[in-house]
Short mmCIF file of C-alpha atoms in Angstrom, two decimals:
data_model
loop_
_atom_site.label_atom_id
_atom_site.label_comp_id
_atom_site.label_asym_id
_atom_site.label_seq_id
_atom_site.Cartn_x
_atom_site.Cartn_y
_atom_site.Cartn_z
CA MET A 134 -72.12 -139.82 137.15
CA THR A 135 -71.64 -136.69 135.03
CA ARG A 136 -71.61 -133.48 137.02
CA ASP A 137 -74.27 -130.95 136.07
CA LEU A 138 -72.88 -127.47 136.72
CA VAL A 139 -75.69 -125.70 134.85
CA GLY A 140 -78.93 -126.79 136.52
CA TYR A 141 -81.75 -124.36 135.76
CA GLY A 142 -79.29 -122.00 134.07
CA GLY A 143 -80.74 -118.94 135.77
CA THR A 144 -84.25 -119.60 134.45
CA TRP A 145 -86.25 -121.20 137.23
CA PRO A 146 -89.71 -122.72 136.85
CA ASP A 147 -92.52 -120.29 137.61
CA PHE A 148 -94.79 -121.66 140.34
CA THR A 149 -95.98 -121.07 143.87
CA TRP A 150 -96.06 -123.54 146.73
CA PRO A 151 -99.50 -124.86 147.85
CA ASN A 152 -100.28 -121.95 150.19
CA GLY A 153 -99.36 -119.35 147.57
CA ALA A 154 -95.90 -118.59 149.00
CA ARG A 155 -92.79 -118.54 146.83
CA LEU A 156 -90.44 -119.61 149.63
CA ALA A 157 -90.68 -123.08 151.18
CA VAL A 158 -88.79 -124.08 154.33
CA SER A 159 -87.85 -127.62 155.34
CA VAL A 160 -86.89 -128.31 158.95
CA VAL A 161 -84.93 -131.55 159.33
CA VAL A 162 -84.18 -133.35 162.60
CA ASN A 163 -81.48 -136.00 162.25
CA PHE A 164 -82.11 -139.17 164.27
CA GLU A 165 -78.69 -140.90 164.19
CA GLU A 166 -77.92 -141.76 167.80
CA GLY A 167 -77.25 -145.47 168.23
CA ALA A 168 -76.45 -145.78 164.52
CA GLU A 169 -73.07 -144.10 164.69
CA GLN A 170 -70.25 -146.60 164.39
CA GLN A 171 -69.06 -147.85 167.77
CA VAL A 172 -66.65 -150.65 168.65
CA LEU A 173 -69.00 -151.28 171.58
CA ASP A 174 -71.61 -152.34 169.02
CA GLY A 175 -69.28 -154.60 167.05
CA ASP A 176 -68.32 -152.00 164.44
CA PRO A 177 -64.67 -151.92 163.32
CA ALA A 178 -64.12 -148.36 164.60
CA SER A 179 -65.86 -145.71 166.68
CA GLU A 180 -67.15 -142.34 165.45
CA ARG A 181 -64.61 -139.65 166.31
CA ILE A 182 -66.66 -136.46 165.81
CA GLY A 183 -68.52 -135.37 168.94
CA GLU A 184 -68.28 -132.65 171.56
CA VAL A 185 -64.52 -133.21 171.28
CA ILE A 186 -62.41 -135.30 168.92
CA SER A 187 -62.14 -138.70 170.58
CA VAL A 188 -58.75 -139.60 172.06
CA VAL A 189 -59.61 -143.30 172.53
CA PRO A 190 -57.23 -145.45 170.44
CA GLU A 191 -58.59 -146.79 167.16
CA GLY A 192 -60.32 -150.13 167.63
CA LYS A 193 -60.89 -149.66 171.39
CA PRO A 194 -64.40 -149.25 172.90
CA ASP A 195 -65.29 -145.58 173.38
CA GLN A 196 -67.94 -145.45 176.08
CA GLY A 197 -67.68 -141.67 176.42
CA GLN A 198 -68.41 -141.02 172.75
CA ALA A 199 -71.30 -143.50 172.88
CA GLN A 200 -72.78 -141.60 175.83
CA ILE A 201 -72.43 -138.25 174.03
CA PHE A 202 -74.56 -139.69 171.25
CA GLY A 203 -76.91 -141.38 173.71
CA TYR A 204 -77.87 -138.01 175.20
CA GLY A 205 -79.76 -137.26 171.99
CA THR A 206 -82.34 -140.02 172.32
CA ARG A 207 -82.43 -140.10 176.12
CA ALA A 208 -82.95 -136.37 176.69
CA GLY A 209 -82.56 -134.09 173.67
CA VAL A 210 -85.32 -135.56 171.52
CA TRP A 211 -88.03 -134.88 174.07
CA ARG A 212 -86.98 -131.25 174.51
CA MET A 213 -86.99 -130.77 170.73
CA ALA A 214 -90.29 -132.59 170.20
CA ARG A 215 -92.02 -130.26 172.65
CA ALA A 216 -90.60 -127.22 170.86
CA LEU A 217 -91.79 -128.44 167.45
CA ASP A 218 -95.25 -128.96 168.88
CA ARG A 219 -95.29 -125.59 170.65
CA HIS A 220 -94.32 -123.69 167.48
CA GLU A 221 -96.50 -125.91 165.24
CA VAL A 222 -93.62 -126.63 162.86
CA PRO A 223 -93.80 -129.84 160.79
CA ALA A 224 -90.43 -131.54 160.37
CA THR A 225 -88.80 -134.34 158.46
CA ILE A 226 -86.85 -136.83 160.58
CA PHE A 227 -83.78 -138.30 158.88
CA ALA A 228 -83.72 -141.61 160.79
CA CYS A 229 -81.01 -144.24 160.60
CA GLY A 230 -82.35 -147.78 160.75
CA ARG A 231 -80.30 -148.94 163.74
CA ALA A 232 -81.30 -145.78 165.63
CA ALA A 233 -84.97 -146.44 164.79
CA GLU A 234 -84.61 -149.97 166.11
CA ARG A 235 -82.90 -148.95 169.34
CA ALA A 236 -84.85 -145.79 170.17
CA ALA A 237 -88.22 -146.74 168.72
CA PRO A 238 -90.33 -144.99 171.41
CA ALA A 239 -88.87 -141.59 170.53
CA LEU A 240 -89.22 -142.08 166.78
CA SER A 241 -92.76 -143.38 167.20
CA ALA A 242 -93.68 -140.28 169.19
CA LEU A 243 -92.35 -138.01 166.45
CA ALA A 244 -94.28 -139.95 163.80
CA ARG A 245 -97.49 -139.78 165.84
CA ALA A 246 -97.03 -136.01 166.07
CA GLY A 247 -97.26 -135.88 162.28
CA HIS A 248 -93.61 -135.51 161.34
CA GLU A 249 -92.31 -137.35 158.27
CA VAL A 250 -89.77 -140.11 158.89
CA ALA A 251 -87.28 -140.47 156.02
CA CYS A 252 -84.47 -143.01 155.65
CA HIS A 253 -80.94 -141.99 156.68
CA GLY A 254 -79.37 -145.39 155.93
CA TRP A 255 -78.92 -148.29 158.31
CA LEU A 256 -75.85 -146.74 159.93
CA TRP A 257 -74.64 -143.15 160.01
CA ARG A 258 -72.09 -143.77 157.28
CA PRO A 259 -71.51 -142.70 153.69
CA HIS A 260 -73.19 -144.99 151.19
CA ALA A 261 -70.26 -144.22 148.90
CA ASP A 262 -68.18 -146.70 150.90
CA TYR A 263 -70.30 -149.75 150.00
CA ASP A 264 -68.37 -152.23 147.86
CA SER A 265 -71.40 -153.73 146.13
CA ALA A 266 -75.02 -152.98 145.32
CA GLU A 267 -76.02 -156.20 147.11
CA GLU A 268 -74.41 -155.11 150.38
CA GLU A 269 -76.01 -151.67 150.18
CA ALA A 270 -79.42 -153.12 149.26
CA ALA A 271 -79.37 -155.42 152.29
CA ASP A 272 -78.69 -152.51 154.66
CA LEU A 273 -81.25 -150.31 152.92
CA ASP A 274 -83.95 -152.96 153.27
CA ARG A 275 -83.02 -153.47 156.90
CA ALA A 276 -83.34 -149.72 157.53
CA ILE A 277 -86.69 -149.49 155.73
CA ALA A 278 -88.08 -152.34 157.86
CA ALA A 279 -86.87 -150.80 161.14
CA ILE A 280 -88.27 -147.37 160.28
CA ALA A 281 -91.61 -148.81 159.17
CA LYS A 282 -91.90 -150.77 162.40
CA ALA A 283 -91.16 -147.74 164.58
CA SER A 284 -93.07 -145.09 162.63
CA GLY A 285 -95.95 -147.08 161.19
CA GLU A 286 -95.11 -146.65 157.51
CA PRO A 287 -92.13 -147.14 155.20
CA PRO A 288 -90.01 -144.09 154.37
CA ARG A 289 -90.47 -142.35 151.03
CA GLY A 290 -87.46 -140.04 151.26
CA PHE A 291 -83.75 -140.74 151.62
CA PHE A 292 -80.54 -139.01 152.69
CA CYS A 293 -77.23 -140.58 153.66
CA ARG A 294 -74.19 -139.14 155.34
CA GLY A 295 -71.53 -137.92 152.94
CA ALA A 296 -72.41 -139.23 149.50
CA GLU A 297 -74.37 -141.92 147.72
CA SER A 298 -72.82 -144.90 145.96
CA PRO A 299 -73.06 -145.47 142.19
CA TRP A 300 -76.02 -147.80 142.92
CA THR A 301 -77.97 -145.85 145.55
CA ARG A 302 -80.45 -144.10 143.29
CA ALA A 303 -81.31 -147.22 141.33
CA LEU A 304 -81.97 -149.01 144.63
CA LEU A 305 -84.20 -146.13 145.77
CA ARG A 306 -86.19 -146.13 142.52
CA ASP A 307 -86.67 -149.90 142.73
CA ARG A 308 -88.12 -149.49 146.23
CA GLY A 309 -90.57 -146.75 145.33
CA PHE A 310 -88.83 -143.81 147.01
CA VAL A 311 -90.27 -140.45 146.04
CA TYR A 312 -87.09 -138.43 146.55
CA THR A 313 -83.47 -138.37 147.61
CA SER A 314 -81.87 -135.44 149.41
CA ASN A 315 -78.23 -136.11 148.55
CA GLY A 316 -77.92 -132.88 146.64
CA PHE A 317 -76.31 -129.69 147.92
CA ASP A 318 -76.33 -127.82 144.63
CA ASP A 319 -79.57 -125.87 144.22
CA ASP A 320 -82.28 -123.79 145.88
CA LEU A 321 -85.07 -125.86 144.29
CA PRO A 322 -85.83 -129.55 143.80
CA TYR A 323 -84.85 -131.05 140.45
CA ARG A 324 -84.85 -134.41 138.69
CA ASP A 325 -81.73 -136.44 138.06
CA SER A 326 -80.96 -137.91 134.65
CA ASP A 327 -83.08 -140.99 135.41
CA GLY A 328 -86.06 -139.07 136.74
CA LEU A 329 -85.65 -139.45 140.52
CA LEU A 330 -86.57 -136.23 142.32
CA VAL A 331 -83.79 -134.57 144.29
CA VAL A 332 -84.95 -132.35 147.16
CA PRO A 333 -81.65 -130.64 147.98
CA TYR A 334 -80.33 -130.40 151.53
CA ALA A 335 -77.86 -127.91 153.05
CA LEU A 336 -74.92 -128.12 155.43
CA ASP A 337 -74.46 -124.40 156.04
CA SER A 338 -77.78 -123.73 157.82
CA ASN A 339 -77.10 -126.80 159.91
CA ASP A 340 -76.26 -127.25 163.58
CA MET A 341 -73.32 -129.55 162.73
CA LYS A 342 -71.45 -126.26 162.44
CA PHE A 343 -71.43 -126.12 166.25
CA PHE A 344 -69.02 -129.06 165.98
CA HIS A 345 -66.74 -127.38 163.41
CA PRO A 346 -64.06 -124.79 164.21
CA ASN A 347 -65.30 -122.40 161.49
CA GLY A 348 -68.90 -122.68 162.59
CA PHE A 349 -71.30 -121.53 165.27
CA VAL A 350 -70.27 -121.03 168.91
CA ARG A 351 -73.19 -119.29 170.60
CA ALA A 352 -76.80 -120.30 169.93
CA ARG A 353 -77.66 -116.85 168.60
CA GLU A 354 -75.14 -117.24 165.78
CA MET A 355 -77.20 -119.97 164.15
CA VAL A 356 -80.42 -118.02 164.58
CA ASP A 357 -78.82 -114.97 162.94
CA TYR A 358 -77.42 -117.08 160.10
CA VAL A 359 -80.79 -118.66 159.34
CA SER A 360 -82.49 -115.25 159.58
CA ASP A 361 -80.03 -113.86 157.04
CA ALA A 362 -80.74 -116.77 154.69
CA LEU A 363 -84.48 -116.19 155.06
CA ASP A 364 -84.02 -112.48 154.28
CA VAL A 365 -82.10 -113.21 151.06
CA LEU A 366 -84.42 -115.93 149.81
CA GLN A 367 -87.55 -113.97 150.75
CA ALA A 368 -86.29 -111.00 148.73
CA GLU A 369 -85.81 -113.30 145.74
CA ALA A 370 -89.24 -114.82 146.34
CA ASP A 371 -90.74 -111.31 146.38
CA GLU A 372 -89.29 -110.89 142.89
CA GLY A 373 -91.25 -113.96 141.79
CA LEU A 374 -88.56 -116.64 142.12
CA PRO A 375 -89.57 -119.89 143.87
CA ARG A 376 -87.08 -121.00 146.51
CA LEU A 377 -86.42 -123.64 149.19
CA LEU A 378 -84.46 -123.23 152.43
CA ASN A 379 -83.24 -126.29 154.33
CA ILE A 380 -82.44 -126.12 158.05
CA GLY A 381 -80.84 -129.15 159.74
CA PHE A 382 -80.67 -130.12 163.42
CA HIS A 383 -79.40 -133.06 165.50
CA LEU A 384 -80.74 -134.46 168.76
CA ARG A 385 -77.32 -134.58 170.44
CA ILE A 386 -76.36 -131.08 169.32
CA VAL A 387 -79.23 -128.59 169.80
CA GLY A 388 -80.89 -130.99 172.21
CA ARG A 389 -78.26 -129.84 174.72
CA PRO A 390 -79.40 -126.96 176.98
CA GLY A 391 -76.60 -124.62 175.93
CA ARG A 392 -77.51 -124.91 172.26
CA PHE A 393 -81.27 -125.45 172.57
CA LYS A 394 -81.89 -121.72 172.19
CA ALA A 395 -80.66 -122.08 168.61
CA PHE A 396 -83.48 -124.53 167.94
CA GLN A 397 -86.02 -122.42 169.82
CA GLY A 398 -84.87 -119.25 168.12
CA VAL A 399 -85.05 -120.67 164.60
CA LEU A 400 -88.52 -122.11 165.21
CA ALA A 401 -89.70 -118.81 166.65
CA GLU A 402 -88.34 -116.93 163.63
CA LEU A 403 -90.13 -119.31 161.27
CA ALA A 404 -93.35 -118.88 163.23
CA ARG A 405 -92.95 -115.08 163.08
CA ARG A 406 -92.64 -115.23 159.28
CA ARG A 407 -95.22 -117.97 158.81
CA ASP A 408 -97.55 -115.90 156.62
CA ASP A 409 -94.78 -115.46 154.01
CA LEU A 410 -93.52 -119.06 154.02
CA TRP A 411 -94.64 -122.58 153.33
CA ILE A 412 -93.15 -124.64 156.17
CA ALA A 413 -93.54 -128.26 155.13
CA ARG A 414 -92.26 -131.79 155.40
CA ARG A 415 -89.94 -132.87 152.61
CA ILE A 416 -92.38 -135.46 151.26
CA ASP A 417 -94.96 -132.68 150.89
CA ILE A 418 -92.39 -130.44 149.20
CA ALA A 419 -91.49 -133.26 146.81
CA ARG A 420 -95.09 -133.96 145.90
CA ALA A 421 -95.98 -130.28 145.53
CA PHE A 422 -93.03 -129.68 143.25
CA SER A 423 -93.89 -132.71 141.13
CA ARG A 424 -97.42 -131.38 140.67
CA ALA A 425 -96.23 -127.85 139.86
CA VAL A 426 -93.35 -128.88 137.58
CA PRO A 427 -94.46 -132.17 135.95
#
């Protein structure tokens, strides 16, 4: 793949989002718990990133790490679902297939509430580490089936941990996906060289930074960071430039009481600014952009 370091070249398409706003906001809730790699589940190794870096020897079952993840679908998801409903914020759920299979009641509840369920791979792993298109295709189809069973319809959007493989986008196109979100390089959707729509995602306005030493510590820090991003993009939108802000959350991270105020605070800030924003699911953003920029 040839890197495109030019993009729109400083000349962005001139359009407004469906409600007349220039700034769209996508709220993403990652649904990965039960799909992280665990020796307990027959995987070759266990995920090491959690509340602490795991000290369990490589290849040994890590019950503690599994329970840290399990909190997300046992407790965190319900707290977060109520907050989304209370603030009337539509979200996109990045759901891993094995998580959808194991925690189907929670994912079904989110789908019934009107949130989009997109595909986050079968496992919470980079698709770049697949050795063949056939192996990746098998896991992708397995994930699509599990998500469709839990949510009631097949996913139309995709995002994997880390990076895609050389075959990922061709597999997505063959399966009728509307967009991929493995792009961190723009403030607007764009099309790749083969025509697949990329709805970019972001890792800075993302609660994973609570798990990184250079990231957030107190809940208010994430709220302030997102508010700053909204201020900058809204100023650009006021100048007539269309923009998109992505905000990412995880059940096991902001679902915890000590960090839940970050989730509440961001949703409250979005609700406060609602008249100036288009808060939408990613599938709606993808379709709106395709209509506006054919």
